[in-house]
Amino acid sequence: MRRNAKLAAGAAGLALAVGAAQILPGLGLSAADHLDPPGRTDPSVDSTPDRAADIADLYAWHTDDKINFILTFSGPQATDEPANYDPDVLYQIYISNSGSRESTEIPIRIRFGTGAMTDEFGVQVSNVPGVSGSITGPVETDITKDGVMVHAGLFDDPFFFDLQGFMETKDTGDLSFMADRDFFAGQNLTAVVISIPRDRIENGDNLIDVWADTSRFGGQI
């Protein structure tokens, strides 16, 4: 599964876009990729969906000195269900700052696993610019190293969408969306948050492309 977005970097700020669209500097945009491919992740198609490898959304935005990324997956799910940490799935966030969408200058890799002396899950984030070695620590905790912050855990699903209105619009041809009807309200997902100093990613006025995918050991999703 793969989801991509584009950032415009320059002295005046950053803009984020998906595909050919462009957003004004200072704003952010998210990209959704739920249940893709359906044959592996959609419970209506597969009775044993690979939820851990199913990307939900990729978010990217900036502050004055940081660029923040959130990769969400394994959702939506009920609030009484635990987070999904699968040590056999590799999560990757790709960053291109050369101005070409066909290159990857910064491939950030994310893995989950348990320690030798404990059954508690931890997260490992590697190949982060400006960081010596990997960032490793327990889930559900802010982990900081060399100016970078990582937090992996269970979160309230931040995506807002009226799925019922979408389906009714699709079936009838009449716009049926309601601004106060959110299909994702009261549901959770698992996510990894990474906050990196902005000057480690920017490359002059080049556009910055961001995308993500998952790979399961034994075959890519």
GROMACS .gro file of C-alpha atoms in nm, residues 20-217:
model
  198
   20ALA     CA    1  -0.128   1.805  -0.918
   21ALA     CA    2  -0.305   2.019  -0.660
   22GLN     CA    3  -0.122   2.287  -0.464
   23ILE     CA    4  -0.202   2.442  -0.128
   24LEU     CA    5  -0.111   2.791  -0.008
   25PRO     CA    6   0.202   2.815   0.209
   26GLY     CA    7   0.138   2.737   0.572
   27LEU     CA    8  -0.145   2.491   0.514
   28GLY     CA    9  -0.138   2.114   0.527
   29LEU     CA   10  -0.309   1.830   0.346
   30SER     CA   11  -0.361   1.463   0.422
   31ALA     CA   12  -0.386   1.160   0.196
   32ALA     CA   13  -0.603   0.854   0.263
   33ASP     CA   14  -0.548   0.497   0.153
   34HIS     CA   15  -0.788   0.279   0.355
   35LEU     CA   16  -0.849  -0.087   0.261
   36ASP     CA   17  -0.607  -0.098  -0.031
   37PRO     CA   18  -0.573  -0.348  -0.187
   38PRO     CA   19  -0.921  -0.473  -0.092
   39GLY     CA   20  -0.825  -0.836  -0.154
   40ARG     CA   21  -0.576  -0.819   0.135
   41THR     CA   22  -0.717  -0.561   0.374
   42ASP     CA   23  -1.096  -0.522   0.331
   43PRO     CA   24  -1.291  -0.747   0.575
   44SER     CA   25  -1.583  -0.752   0.332
   45VAL     CA   26  -1.353  -0.922   0.078
   46ASP     CA   27  -1.105  -1.111   0.299
   47SER     CA   28  -1.222  -1.274   0.622
   48THR     CA   29  -0.869  -1.240   0.765
   49PRO     CA   30  -0.761  -0.891   0.652
   50ASP     CA   31  -0.403  -0.776   0.698
   51ARG     CA   32  -0.492  -0.478   0.915
   52ALA     CA   33  -0.139  -0.410   1.037
   53ALA     CA   34  -0.019  -0.348   0.681
   54ASP     CA   35  -0.316  -0.134   0.581
   55ILE     CA   36  -0.221   0.235   0.561
   56ALA     CA   37  -0.505   0.465   0.663
   57ASP     CA   38  -0.364   0.817   0.622
   58LEU     CA   39  -0.040   1.006   0.575
   59TYR     CA   40  -0.021   1.357   0.721
   60ALA     CA   41   0.258   1.613   0.681
   61TRP     CA   42   0.279   1.974   0.796
   62HIS     CA   43   0.532   2.221   0.929
   63THR     CA   44   0.592   2.473   1.202
   64ASP     CA   45   0.859   2.743   1.196
   65ASP     CA   46   1.132   2.492   1.280
   66LYS     CA   47   0.985   2.140   1.243
   67ILE     CA   48   0.832   1.919   0.976
   68ASN     CA   49   0.589   1.668   1.124
   69PHE     CA   50   0.476   1.338   0.979
   70ILE     CA   51   0.200   1.104   1.093
   71LEU     CA   52   0.151   0.762   0.938
   72THR     CA   53  -0.170   0.591   1.049
   73PHE     CA   54  -0.269   0.230   0.990
   74SER     CA   55  -0.480  -0.059   1.115
   75GLY     CA   56  -0.805   0.130   1.145
   76PRO     CA   57  -1.065   0.239   1.200
   77GLN     CA   58  -1.133   0.020   1.500
   78ALA     CA   59  -1.341   0.026   1.817
   79THR     CA   60  -1.194   0.203   2.118
   80ASP     CA   61  -1.184  -0.119   2.321
   81GLU     CA   62  -0.944  -0.282   2.074
   82PRO     CA   63  -0.565  -0.261   2.131
   83ALA     CA   64  -0.306  -0.100   1.906
   84ASN     CA   65  -0.164  -0.321   1.631
   85TYR     CA   66   0.214  -0.366   1.650
   86ASP     CA   67   0.324  -0.627   1.398
   87PRO     CA   68   0.699  -0.707   1.397
   88ASP     CA   69   0.668  -0.863   1.051
   89VAL     CA   70   0.562  -0.539   0.881
   90LEU     CA   71   0.807  -0.273   0.764
   91TYR     CA   72   0.664   0.080   0.742
   92GLN     CA   73   0.850   0.333   0.528
   93ILE     CA   74   0.806   0.707   0.482
   94TYR     CA   75   0.990   0.830   0.174
   95ILE     CA   76   1.105   1.191   0.141
   96SER     CA   77   1.239   1.342  -0.182
   97ASN     CA   78   1.398   1.687  -0.164
   98SER     CA   79   1.587   1.688  -0.495
   99GLY     CA   80   1.295   1.839  -0.686
  100SER     CA   81   1.219   1.513  -0.865
  101ARG     CA   82   0.925   1.293  -0.768
  102GLU     CA   83   1.112   0.988  -0.896
  103SER     CA   84   1.392   0.988  -0.639
  104THR     CA   85   1.413   0.910  -0.269
  105GLU     CA   86   1.673   1.098  -0.070
  106ILE     CA   87   1.541   1.013   0.279
  107PRO     CA   88   1.379   0.672   0.332
  108ILE     CA   89   1.266   0.653   0.696
  109ARG     CA   90   1.206   0.297   0.817
  110ILE     CA   91   0.979   0.197   1.106
  111ARG     CA   92   0.962  -0.142   1.282
  112PHE     CA   93   0.794  -0.278   1.593
  113GLY     CA   94   0.918  -0.554   1.820
  114THR     CA   95   0.963  -0.678   2.176
  115GLY     CA   96   1.279  -0.663   2.384
  116ALA     CA   97   1.483  -0.963   2.495
  117MET     CA   98   1.388  -0.912   2.860
  118THR     CA   99   1.026  -0.799   2.823
  119ASP     CA  100   0.713  -0.871   2.622
  120GLU     CA  101   0.631  -0.503   2.597
  121PHE     CA  102   0.637  -0.360   2.248
  122GLY     CA  103   0.883  -0.099   2.133
  123VAL     CA  104   0.934   0.097   1.812
  124GLN     CA  105   1.250   0.150   1.608
  125VAL     CA  106   1.280   0.435   1.357
  126SER     CA  107   1.593   0.438   1.143
  127ASN     CA  108   1.756   0.652   0.874
  128VAL     CA  109   1.627   0.978   1.020
  129PRO     CA  110   1.837   1.273   0.898
  130GLY     CA  111   2.068   1.413   1.162
  131VAL     CA  112   2.022   1.119   1.399
  132SER     CA  113   2.308   0.890   1.496
  133GLY     CA  114   2.184   0.532   1.467
  134SER     CA  115   1.821   0.443   1.525
  135ILE     CA  116   1.558   0.598   1.750
  136THR     CA  117   1.435   0.317   1.976
  137GLY     CA  118   1.203   0.312   2.273
  138PRO     CA  119   0.870   0.196   2.414
  139VAL     CA  120   0.538   0.263   2.244
  140GLU     CA  121   0.290   0.512   2.391
  141THR     CA  122   0.583   0.735   2.490
  142ASP     CA  123   0.751   1.045   2.348
  143ILE     CA  124   1.100   0.934   2.243
  144THR     CA  125   1.354   1.206   2.167
  145LYS     CA  126   1.701   1.178   2.018
  146ASP     CA  127   1.926   1.429   1.843
  147GLY     CA  128   1.643   1.683   1.814
  148VAL     CA  129   1.386   1.439   1.669
  149MET     CA  130   1.069   1.323   1.846
  150VAL     CA  131   0.893   0.990   1.780
  151HIS     CA  132   0.567   0.868   1.931
  152ALA     CA  133   0.398   0.541   1.832
  153GLY     CA  134   0.071   0.425   1.979
  154LEU     CA  135  -0.306   0.418   1.973
  155PHE     CA  136  -0.481   0.741   1.870
  156ASP     CA  137  -0.829   0.872   1.808
  157ASP     CA  138  -0.873   0.861   1.429
  158PRO     CA  139  -0.822   1.225   1.319
  159PHE     CA  140  -0.973   1.179   0.973
  160PHE     CA  141  -1.318   1.336   0.921
  161PHE     CA  142  -1.545   1.198   0.651
  162ASP     CA  143  -1.918   1.143   0.599
  163LEU     CA  144  -1.909   0.793   0.450
  164GLN     CA  145  -2.288   0.762   0.460
  165GLY     CA  146  -2.323   1.085   0.266
  166PHE     CA  147  -2.066   0.966   0.015
  167MET     CA  148  -2.249   0.640  -0.047
  168GLU     CA  149  -2.587   0.815  -0.077
  169THR     CA  150  -2.438   1.069  -0.318
  170LYS     CA  151  -2.284   0.789  -0.523
  171ASP     CA  152  -2.613   0.594  -0.535
  172THR     CA  153  -2.852   0.883  -0.605
  173GLY     CA  154  -2.640   1.148  -0.778
  174ASP     CA  155  -2.765   1.406  -0.525
  175LEU     CA  156  -2.519   1.564  -0.283
  176SER     CA  157  -2.603   1.413   0.056
  177PHE     CA  158  -2.309   1.513   0.274
  178MET     CA  159  -2.366   1.644   0.627
  179ALA     CA  160  -2.103   1.860   0.796
  180ASP     CA  161  -2.170   1.709   1.141
  181ARG     CA  162  -2.174   1.340   1.041
  182ASP     CA  163  -1.833   1.175   1.081
  183PHE     CA  164  -1.794   0.805   1.008
  184PHE     CA  165  -1.460   0.797   1.194
  185ALA     CA  166  -1.586   0.958   1.516
  186GLY     CA  167  -1.525   0.744   1.823
  187GLN     CA  168  -1.285   0.510   1.645
  188ASN     CA  169  -0.915   0.451   1.692
  189LEU     CA  170  -0.613   0.347   1.487
  190THR     CA  171  -0.243   0.289   1.535
  191ALA     CA  172  -0.004   0.564   1.430
  192VAL     CA  173   0.358   0.677   1.428
  193VAL     CA  174   0.434   1.047   1.476
  194ILE     CA  175   0.775   1.184   1.374
  195SER     CA  176   0.886   1.545   1.422
  196ILE     CA  177   1.211   1.644   1.248
  197PRO     CA  178   1.396   1.979   1.239
  198ARG     CA  179   1.294   2.151   0.919
  199ASP     CA  180   1.645   2.241   0.804
  200ARG     CA  181   1.736   1.871   0.783
  201ILE     CA  182   1.476   1.815   0.510
  202GLU     CA  183   1.459   2.140   0.315
  203ASN     CA  184   1.679   2.174   0.008
  204GLY     CA  185   1.658   2.530  -0.116
  205ASP     CA  186   1.334   2.601  -0.302
  206ASN     CA  187   1.286   2.242  -0.417
  207LEU     CA  188   0.949   2.076  -0.378
  208ILE     CA  189   0.950   1.804  -0.116
  209ASP     CA  190   0.760   1.485  -0.199
  210VAL     CA  191   0.640   1.256   0.077
  211TRP     CA  192   0.488   0.911   0.039
  212ALA     CA  193   0.464   0.591   0.238
  213ASP     CA  194   0.422   0.219   0.195
  214THR     CA  195   0.417  -0.103   0.393
  215SER     CA  196   0.593  -0.432   0.325
  216ARG     CA  197   0.522  -0.762   0.494
  217PHE     CA  198   0.816  -0.998   0.524
   0.00000   0.00000   0.00000
